[in-house]
């Protein structure tokens, strides 16, 4: 999952450079602009952690979905990249969430 997230970030950064934009991947910038809640401190149950981890890719995929159609109107190539990233994020969320599934 981490390797895929790095690849997704690299793909978007490369696309931004191709469009003459300058990505800012510094940790403090990403943390301040990501819109994700802080991971809680202290000991957590396994099921809570699974839910917390599942929430992150779902939220990022949701943000990508929110901007996808507008991006598609301006730049279909970038929208295609977003579509692939959304698919990957939703797959990871499903895979992680399955850890809490009871049959």
mmCIF file of N, CA and C in Angstrom:
data_model
loop_
_atom_site.group_PDB
_atom_site.id
_atom_site.type_symbol
_atom_site.label_atom_id
_atom_site.label_comp_id
_atom_site.label_asym_id
_atom_site.label_seq_id
_atom_site.Cartn_x
_atom_site.Cartn_y
_atom_site.Cartn_z
ATOM 1 N N UNK A 1 0.818 -1.174 0.000
ATOM 2 C CA UNK A 1 0.000 0.000 0.000
ATOM 3 C C UNK A 1 0.874 1.254 0.000
ATOM 4 N N UNK A 2 1.925 1.233 0.788
ATOM 5 C CA UNK A 2 2.833 2.377 0.838
ATOM 6 C C UNK A 2 3.520 2.564 -0.509
ATOM 7 N N UNK A 3 3.964 1.476 -1.101
ATOM 8 C CA UNK A 3 4.622 1.573 -2.414
ATOM 9 C C UNK A 3 3.663 2.143 -3.457
ATOM 10 N N UNK A 4 2.412 1.714 -3.423
ATOM 11 C CA UNK A 4 1.428 2.229 -4.376
ATOM 12 C C UNK A 4 1.164 3.713 -4.132
ATOM 13 N N UNK A 5 1.057 4.113 -2.868
ATOM 14 C CA UNK A 5 0.830 5.528 -2.549
ATOM 15 C C UNK A 5 1.983 6.383 -3.051
ATOM 16 N N UNK A 6 3.189 5.880 -2.895
ATOM 17 C CA UNK A 6 4.360 6.616 -3.416
ATOM 18 C C UNK A 6 4.294 6.724 -4.937
ATOM 19 N N UNK A 7 3.886 5.642 -5.578
ATOM 20 C CA UNK A 7 3.765 5.650 -7.041
ATOM 21 C C UNK A 7 2.673 6.620 -7.484
ATOM 22 N N UNK A 8 1.544 6.624 -6.778
ATOM 23 C CA UNK A 8 0.467 7.557 -7.112
ATOM 24 C C UNK A 8 0.963 8.994 -7.001
ATOM 25 N N UNK A 9 1.669 9.296 -5.903
ATOM 26 C CA UNK A 9 2.190 10.651 -5.698
ATOM 27 C C UNK A 9 3.184 11.022 -6.796
ATOM 28 N N UNK A 10 4.037 10.081 -7.155
ATOM 29 C CA UNK A 10 5.019 10.326 -8.207
ATOM 30 C C UNK A 10 4.332 10.563 -9.552
ATOM 31 N N UNK A 11 3.314 9.773 -9.838
ATOM 32 C CA UNK A 11 2.566 9.927 -11.094
ATOM 33 C C UNK A 11 1.948 11.320 -11.192
ATOM 34 N N UNK A 12 1.318 11.777 -10.102
ATOM 35 C CA UNK A 12 0.687 13.096 -10.112
ATOM 36 C C UNK A 12 1.748 14.188 -10.181
ATOM 37 N N UNK A 13 2.848 14.027 -9.462
ATOM 38 C CA UNK A 13 3.917 15.031 -9.518
ATOM 39 C C UNK A 13 4.498 15.129 -10.931
ATOM 40 N N UNK A 14 4.693 13.996 -11.575
ATOM 41 C CA UNK A 14 5.207 14.021 -12.953
ATOM 42 C C UNK A 14 4.213 14.698 -13.893
ATOM 43 N N UNK A 15 2.925 14.435 -13.692
ATOM 44 C CA UNK A 15 1.911 15.073 -14.537
ATOM 45 C C UNK A 15 1.886 16.582 -14.297
ATOM 46 N N UNK A 16 2.009 16.981 -13.048
ATOM 47 C CA UNK A 16 2.061 18.409 -12.743
ATOM 48 C C UNK A 16 3.244 19.077 -13.437
ATOM 49 N N UNK A 17 4.393 18.429 -13.409
ATOM 50 C CA UNK A 17 5.581 18.999 -14.076
ATOM 51 C C UNK A 17 5.345 19.070 -15.586
ATOM 52 N N UNK A 18 4.686 18.068 -16.145
ATOM 53 C CA UNK A 18 4.394 18.085 -17.579
ATOM 54 C C UNK A 18 3.492 19.260 -17.937
ATOM 55 N N UNK A 19 2.684 19.702 -16.963
ATOM 56 C CA UNK A 19 1.777 20.829 -17.173
ATOM 57 C C UNK A 19 2.371 22.145 -16.647
ATOM 58 N N UNK A 20 3.678 22.121 -16.371
ATOM 59 C CA UNK A 20 4.422 23.297 -15.882
ATOM 60 C C UNK A 20 3.976 23.775 -14.502
ATOM 61 N N UNK A 21 3.431 22.883 -13.694
ATOM 62 C CA UNK A 21 3.114 23.185 -12.299
ATOM 63 C C UNK A 21 4.227 22.605 -11.424
ATOM 64 N N UNK A 22 4.390 23.160 -10.248
ATOM 65 C CA UNK A 22 5.442 22.705 -9.348
ATOM 66 C C UNK A 22 4.797 22.062 -8.121
ATOM 67 N N UNK A 23 4.923 20.743 -7.986
ATOM 68 C CA UNK A 23 4.348 20.068 -6.820
ATOM 69 C C UNK A 23 5.145 20.397 -5.561
ATOM 70 N N UNK A 24 4.464 20.457 -4.443
ATOM 71 C CA UNK A 24 5.125 20.695 -3.155
ATOM 72 C C UNK A 24 4.862 19.494 -2.266
ATOM 73 N N UNK A 25 5.774 18.558 -2.274
ATOM 74 C CA UNK A 25 5.608 17.322 -1.527
ATOM 75 C C UNK A 25 6.268 17.337 -0.167
ATOM 76 N N UNK A 26 6.603 18.541 0.353
ATOM 77 C CA UNK A 26 7.201 18.582 1.691
ATOM 78 C C UNK A 26 6.190 18.089 2.726
ATOM 79 N N UNK A 27 6.708 17.385 3.705
ATOM 80 C CA UNK A 27 5.864 16.753 4.720
ATOM 81 C C UNK A 27 4.898 17.739 5.368
ATOM 82 N N UNK A 28 5.388 18.925 5.761
ATOM 83 C CA UNK A 28 4.511 19.874 6.437
ATOM 84 C C UNK A 28 3.427 20.401 5.501
ATOM 85 N N UNK A 29 3.742 20.558 4.215
ATOM 86 C CA UNK A 29 2.747 21.020 3.247
ATOM 87 C C UNK A 29 1.676 19.955 3.036
ATOM 88 N N UNK A 30 2.114 18.731 2.871
ATOM 89 C CA UNK A 30 1.167 17.632 2.658
ATOM 90 C C UNK A 30 0.267 17.474 3.879
ATOM 91 N N UNK A 31 0.848 17.484 5.066
ATOM 92 C CA UNK A 31 0.053 17.325 6.293
ATOM 93 C C UNK A 31 -0.956 18.459 6.454
ATOM 94 N N UNK A 32 -0.550 19.674 6.096
ATOM 95 C CA UNK A 32 -1.433 20.831 6.269
ATOM 96 C C UNK A 32 -2.556 20.881 5.235
ATOM 97 N N UNK A 33 -2.352 20.266 4.083
ATOM 98 C CA UNK A 33 -3.332 20.402 3.001
ATOM 99 C C UNK A 33 -4.085 19.116 2.670
ATOM 100 N N UNK A 34 -3.723 18.019 3.282
ATOM 101 C CA UNK A 34 -4.325 16.727 2.923
ATOM 102 C C UNK A 34 -5.781 16.616 3.356
ATOM 103 N N UNK A 35 -6.168 17.299 4.407
ATOM 104 C CA UNK A 35 -7.551 17.210 4.867
ATOM 105 C C UNK A 35 -7.880 15.910 5.579
ATOM 106 N N UNK A 36 -6.875 15.172 5.971
ATOM 107 C CA UNK A 36 -7.096 13.917 6.696
ATOM 108 C C UNK A 36 -6.968 14.170 8.198
ATOM 109 N N UNK A 37 -7.818 13.553 9.007
ATOM 110 C CA UNK A 37 -7.692 13.732 10.454
ATOM 111 C C UNK A 37 -6.407 13.090 10.964
ATOM 112 N N UNK A 38 -5.903 13.654 12.043
ATOM 113 C CA UNK A 38 -4.700 13.078 12.652
ATOM 114 C C UNK A 38 -5.014 11.688 13.186
ATOM 115 N N UNK A 39 -4.046 10.807 13.069
ATOM 116 C CA UNK A 39 -4.187 9.475 13.641
ATOM 117 C C UNK A 39 -4.140 9.651 15.158
ATOM 118 N N UNK A 40 -5.046 9.029 15.892
ATOM 119 C CA UNK A 40 -5.081 9.249 17.344
ATOM 120 C C UNK A 40 -3.839 8.701 18.038
ATOM 121 N N UNK A 41 -3.458 9.388 19.092
ATOM 122 C CA UNK A 41 -2.313 8.912 19.871
ATOM 123 C C UNK A 41 -2.790 7.855 20.857
ATOM 124 N N UNK A 42 -1.853 7.167 21.411
ATOM 125 C CA UNK A 42 -2.181 6.165 22.411
ATOM 126 C C UNK A 42 -2.521 4.822 21.800
ATOM 127 N N UNK A 43 -2.718 3.886 22.678
ATOM 128 C CA UNK A 43 -3.017 2.520 22.264
ATOM 129 C C UNK A 43 -4.411 2.435 21.651
ATOM 130 N N UNK A 44 -4.511 1.701 20.551
ATOM 131 C CA UNK A 44 -5.776 1.502 19.843
ATOM 132 C C UNK A 44 -5.996 0.004 19.657
ATOM 133 N N UNK A 45 -7.242 -0.401 19.572
ATOM 134 C CA UNK A 45 -7.523 -1.800 19.288
ATOM 135 C C UNK A 45 -7.211 -2.080 17.815
ATOM 136 N N UNK A 46 -6.999 -3.333 17.528
ATOM 137 C CA UNK A 46 -6.704 -3.715 16.151
ATOM 138 C C UNK A 46 -7.838 -3.322 15.217
ATOM 139 N N UNK A 47 -9.064 -3.562 15.622
ATOM 140 C CA UNK A 47 -10.192 -3.238 14.745
ATOM 141 C C UNK A 47 -10.311 -1.728 14.530
ATOM 142 N N UNK A 48 -9.991 -0.937 15.546
ATOM 143 C CA UNK A 48 -10.003 0.517 15.383
ATOM 144 C C UNK A 48 -8.942 0.952 14.380
ATOM 145 N N UNK A 49 -7.767 0.371 14.486
ATOM 146 C CA UNK A 49 -6.686 0.722 13.563
ATOM 147 C C UNK A 49 -7.051 0.323 12.135
ATOM 148 N N UNK A 50 -7.651 -0.830 11.965
ATOM 149 C CA UNK A 50 -8.094 -1.243 10.632
ATOM 150 C C UNK A 50 -9.072 -0.215 10.075
ATOM 151 N N UNK A 51 -10.021 0.224 10.894
ATOM 152 C CA UNK A 51 -10.977 1.236 10.443
ATOM 153 C C UNK A 51 -10.283 2.557 10.113
ATOM 154 N N UNK A 52 -9.343 2.964 10.943
ATOM 155 C CA UNK A 52 -8.616 4.214 10.706
ATOM 156 C C UNK A 52 -7.804 4.145 9.411
ATOM 157 N N UNK A 53 -7.157 3.007 9.192
ATOM 158 C CA UNK A 53 -6.357 2.849 7.978
ATOM 159 C C UNK A 53 -7.265 2.761 6.754
ATOM 160 N N UNK A 54 -8.386 2.084 6.883
ATOM 161 C CA UNK A 54 -9.340 1.979 5.772
ATOM 162 C C UNK A 54 -9.872 3.354 5.377
ATOM 163 N N UNK A 55 -10.077 4.201 6.359
ATOM 164 C CA UNK A 55 -10.643 5.533 6.115
ATOM 165 C C UNK A 55 -9.748 6.403 5.237
ATOM 166 N N UNK A 56 -8.447 6.284 5.359
ATOM 167 C CA UNK A 56 -7.532 7.170 4.626
ATOM 168 C C UNK A 56 -7.659 7.014 3.107
ATOM 169 N N UNK A 57 -7.491 5.816 2.554
ATOM 170 C CA UNK A 57 -7.626 5.718 1.093
ATOM 171 C C UNK A 57 -9.044 6.038 0.614
ATOM 172 N N UNK A 58 -10.044 5.743 1.430
ATOM 173 C CA UNK A 58 -11.416 6.097 1.039
ATOM 174 C C UNK A 58 -11.585 7.605 0.932
ATOM 175 N N UNK A 59 -11.031 8.329 1.883
ATOM 176 C CA UNK A 59 -11.129 9.793 1.850
ATOM 177 C C UNK A 59 -10.385 10.377 0.652
ATOM 178 N N UNK A 60 -9.193 9.874 0.403
ATOM 179 C CA UNK A 60 -8.413 10.386 -0.731
ATOM 180 C C UNK A 60 -9.121 10.065 -2.041
ATOM 181 N N UNK A 61 -9.652 8.862 -2.160
ATOM 182 C CA UNK A 61 -10.415 8.500 -3.357
ATOM 183 C C UNK A 61 -11.628 9.408 -3.494
ATOM 184 N N UNK A 62 -12.278 9.720 -2.381
ATOM 185 C CA UNK A 62 -13.431 10.617 -2.414
ATOM 186 C C UNK A 62 -13.065 12.003 -2.916
ATOM 187 N N UNK A 63 -11.936 12.511 -2.473
ATOM 188 C CA UNK A 63 -11.477 13.818 -2.951
ATOM 189 C C UNK A 63 -11.187 13.765 -4.444
ATOM 190 N N UNK A 64 -10.535 12.704 -4.879
ATOM 191 C CA UNK A 64 -10.248 12.557 -6.311
ATOM 192 C C UNK A 64 -11.535 12.471 -7.117
ATOM 193 N N UNK A 65 -12.532 11.778 -6.582
ATOM 194 C CA UNK A 65 -13.834 11.687 -7.267
ATOM 195 C C UNK A 65 -14.505 13.055 -7.368
ATOM 196 N N UNK A 66 -14.370 13.863 -6.321
ATOM 197 C CA UNK A 66 -14.984 15.198 -6.312
ATOM 198 C C UNK A 66 -14.442 16.090 -7.428
ATOM 199 N N UNK A 67 -13.157 15.957 -7.731
ATOM 200 C CA UNK A 67 -12.550 16.836 -8.739
ATOM 201 C C UNK A 67 -12.465 16.191 -10.122
ATOM 202 N N UNK A 68 -12.740 14.890 -10.216
ATOM 203 C CA UNK A 68 -12.516 14.157 -11.457
ATOM 204 C C UNK A 68 -13.228 14.769 -12.659
ATOM 205 N N UNK A 69 -14.519 15.027 -12.540
ATOM 206 C CA UNK A 69 -15.273 15.501 -13.707
ATOM 207 C C UNK A 69 -14.801 16.871 -14.174
ATOM 208 N N UNK A 70 -14.502 17.745 -13.225
ATOM 209 C CA UNK A 70 -13.984 19.063 -13.595
ATOM 210 C C UNK A 70 -12.620 18.940 -14.273
ATOM 211 N N UNK A 71 -11.770 18.091 -13.733
ATOM 212 C CA UNK A 71 -10.465 17.853 -14.346
ATOM 213 C C UNK A 71 -10.642 17.260 -15.736
ATOM 214 N N UNK A 72 -11.583 16.331 -15.873
ATOM 215 C CA UNK A 72 -11.817 15.672 -17.161
ATOM 216 C C UNK A 72 -12.192 16.683 -18.245
ATOM 217 N N UNK A 73 -12.947 17.701 -17.889
ATOM 218 C CA UNK A 73 -13.331 18.719 -18.865
ATOM 219 C C UNK A 73 -12.126 19.510 -19.355
ATOM 220 N N UNK A 74 -11.169 19.738 -18.470
ATOM 221 C CA UNK A 74 -9.989 20.540 -18.810
ATOM 222 C C UNK A 74 -8.836 19.702 -19.366
ATOM 223 N N UNK A 75 -8.685 18.490 -18.828
ATOM 224 C CA UNK A 75 -7.516 17.686 -19.178
ATOM 225 C C UNK A 75 -7.825 16.197 -19.015
ATOM 226 N N UNK A 76 -8.375 15.581 -20.064
ATOM 227 C CA UNK A 76 -8.743 14.166 -19.974
ATOM 228 C C UNK A 76 -7.575 13.235 -19.603
ATOM 229 N N UNK A 77 -6.366 13.576 -19.982
ATOM 230 C CA UNK A 77 -5.224 12.719 -19.645
ATOM 231 C C UNK A 77 -5.003 12.666 -18.142
ATOM 232 N N UNK A 78 -5.108 13.810 -17.495
ATOM 233 C CA UNK A 78 -4.968 13.837 -16.041
ATOM 234 C C UNK A 78 -6.134 13.109 -15.385
ATOM 235 N N UNK A 79 -7.331 13.275 -15.933
ATOM 236 C CA UNK A 79 -8.501 12.569 -15.398
ATOM 237 C C UNK A 79 -8.311 11.057 -15.487
ATOM 238 N N UNK A 80 -7.688 10.584 -16.544
ATOM 239 C CA UNK A 80 -7.408 9.151 -16.664
ATOM 240 C C UNK A 80 -6.482 8.685 -15.542
ATOM 241 N N UNK A 81 -5.484 9.501 -15.216
ATOM 242 C CA UNK A 81 -4.587 9.157 -14.116
ATOM 243 C C UNK A 81 -5.356 9.105 -12.805
ATOM 244 N N UNK A 82 -6.220 10.096 -12.588
ATOM 245 C CA UNK A 82 -7.029 10.107 -11.371
ATOM 246 C C UNK A 82 -7.914 8.871 -11.281
ATOM 247 N N UNK A 83 -8.482 8.481 -12.407
ATOM 248 C CA UNK A 83 -9.349 7.301 -12.426
ATOM 249 C C UNK A 83 -8.580 6.063 -11.971
ATOM 250 N N UNK A 84 -7.382 5.886 -12.471
ATOM 251 C CA UNK A 84 -6.571 4.729 -12.083
ATOM 252 C C UNK A 84 -6.209 4.787 -10.599
ATOM 253 N N UNK A 85 -5.916 5.979 -10.101
ATOM 254 C CA UNK A 85 -5.572 6.127 -8.689
ATOM 255 C C UNK A 85 -6.786 5.843 -7.815
ATOM 256 N N UNK A 86 -7.955 6.332 -8.214
ATOM 257 C CA UNK A 86 -9.189 6.053 -7.470
ATOM 258 C C UNK A 86 -9.418 4.547 -7.385
ATOM 259 N N UNK A 87 -9.275 3.858 -8.495
ATOM 260 C CA UNK A 87 -9.439 2.399 -8.503
ATOM 261 C C UNK A 87 -8.494 1.731 -7.515
ATOM 262 N N UNK A 88 -7.231 2.144 -7.543
ATOM 263 C CA UNK A 88 -6.239 1.554 -6.640
ATOM 264 C C UNK A 88 -6.546 1.832 -5.187
ATOM 265 N N UNK A 89 -6.922 3.070 -4.867
ATOM 266 C CA UNK A 89 -7.228 3.432 -3.483
ATOM 267 C C UNK A 89 -8.447 2.671 -2.959
ATOM 268 N N UNK A 90 -9.467 2.578 -3.796
ATOM 269 C CA UNK A 90 -10.668 1.844 -3.364
ATOM 270 C C UNK A 90 -10.383 0.361 -3.170
ATOM 271 N N UNK A 91 -9.510 -0.184 -3.987
ATOM 272 C CA UNK A 91 -9.119 -1.591 -3.821
ATOM 273 C C UNK A 91 -8.386 -1.775 -2.492
ATOM 274 N N UNK A 92 -7.459 -0.871 -2.173
ATOM 275 C CA UNK A 92 -6.742 -0.979 -0.900
ATOM 276 C C UNK A 92 -7.696 -0.841 0.283
ATOM 277 N N UNK A 93 -8.629 0.102 0.199
ATOM 278 C CA UNK A 93 -9.584 0.287 1.290
ATOM 279 C C UNK A 93 -10.393 -0.990 1.498
ATOM 280 N N UNK A 94 -10.839 -1.591 0.408
ATOM 281 C CA UNK A 94 -11.600 -2.835 0.520
ATOM 282 C C UNK A 94 -10.749 -3.943 1.141
ATOM 283 N N UNK A 95 -9.509 -4.081 0.683
ATOM 284 C CA UNK A 95 -8.642 -5.149 1.177
ATOM 285 C C UNK A 95 -8.368 -4.982 2.675
ATOM 286 N N UNK A 96 -8.085 -3.758 3.100
ATOM 287 C CA UNK A 96 -7.792 -3.525 4.515
ATOM 288 C C UNK A 96 -9.058 -3.726 5.350
ATOM 289 N N UNK A 97 -10.190 -3.208 4.874
ATOM 290 C CA UNK A 97 -11.429 -3.329 5.638
ATOM 291 C C UNK A 97 -11.840 -4.782 5.839
ATOM 292 N N UNK A 98 -11.429 -5.648 4.955
ATOM 293 C CA UNK A 98 -11.775 -7.073 5.075
ATOM 294 C C UNK A 98 -11.207 -7.692 6.338
ATOM 295 N N UNK A 99 -10.199 -7.064 6.927
ATOM 296 C CA UNK A 99 -9.641 -7.570 8.186
ATOM 297 C C UNK A 99 -10.653 -7.520 9.323
ATOM 298 N N UNK A 100 -11.616 -6.603 9.228
ATOM 299 C CA UNK A 100 -12.636 -6.482 10.279
ATOM 300 C C UNK A 100 -13.927 -7.201 9.923
ATOM 301 N N UNK A 101 -13.964 -7.838 8.806
ATOM 302 C CA UNK A 101 -15.186 -8.494 8.360
ATOM 303 C C UNK A 101 -15.417 -9.773 9.153
ATOM 304 N N UNK A 102 -16.647 -9.956 9.532
ATOM 305 C CA UNK A 102 -17.019 -11.209 10.185
ATOM 306 C C UNK A 102 -18.028 -11.908 9.290
ATOM 307 N N UNK A 103 -17.847 -13.186 9.128
ATOM 308 C CA UNK A 103 -18.728 -13.946 8.236
ATOM 309 C C UNK A 103 -19.913 -14.500 8.962
#
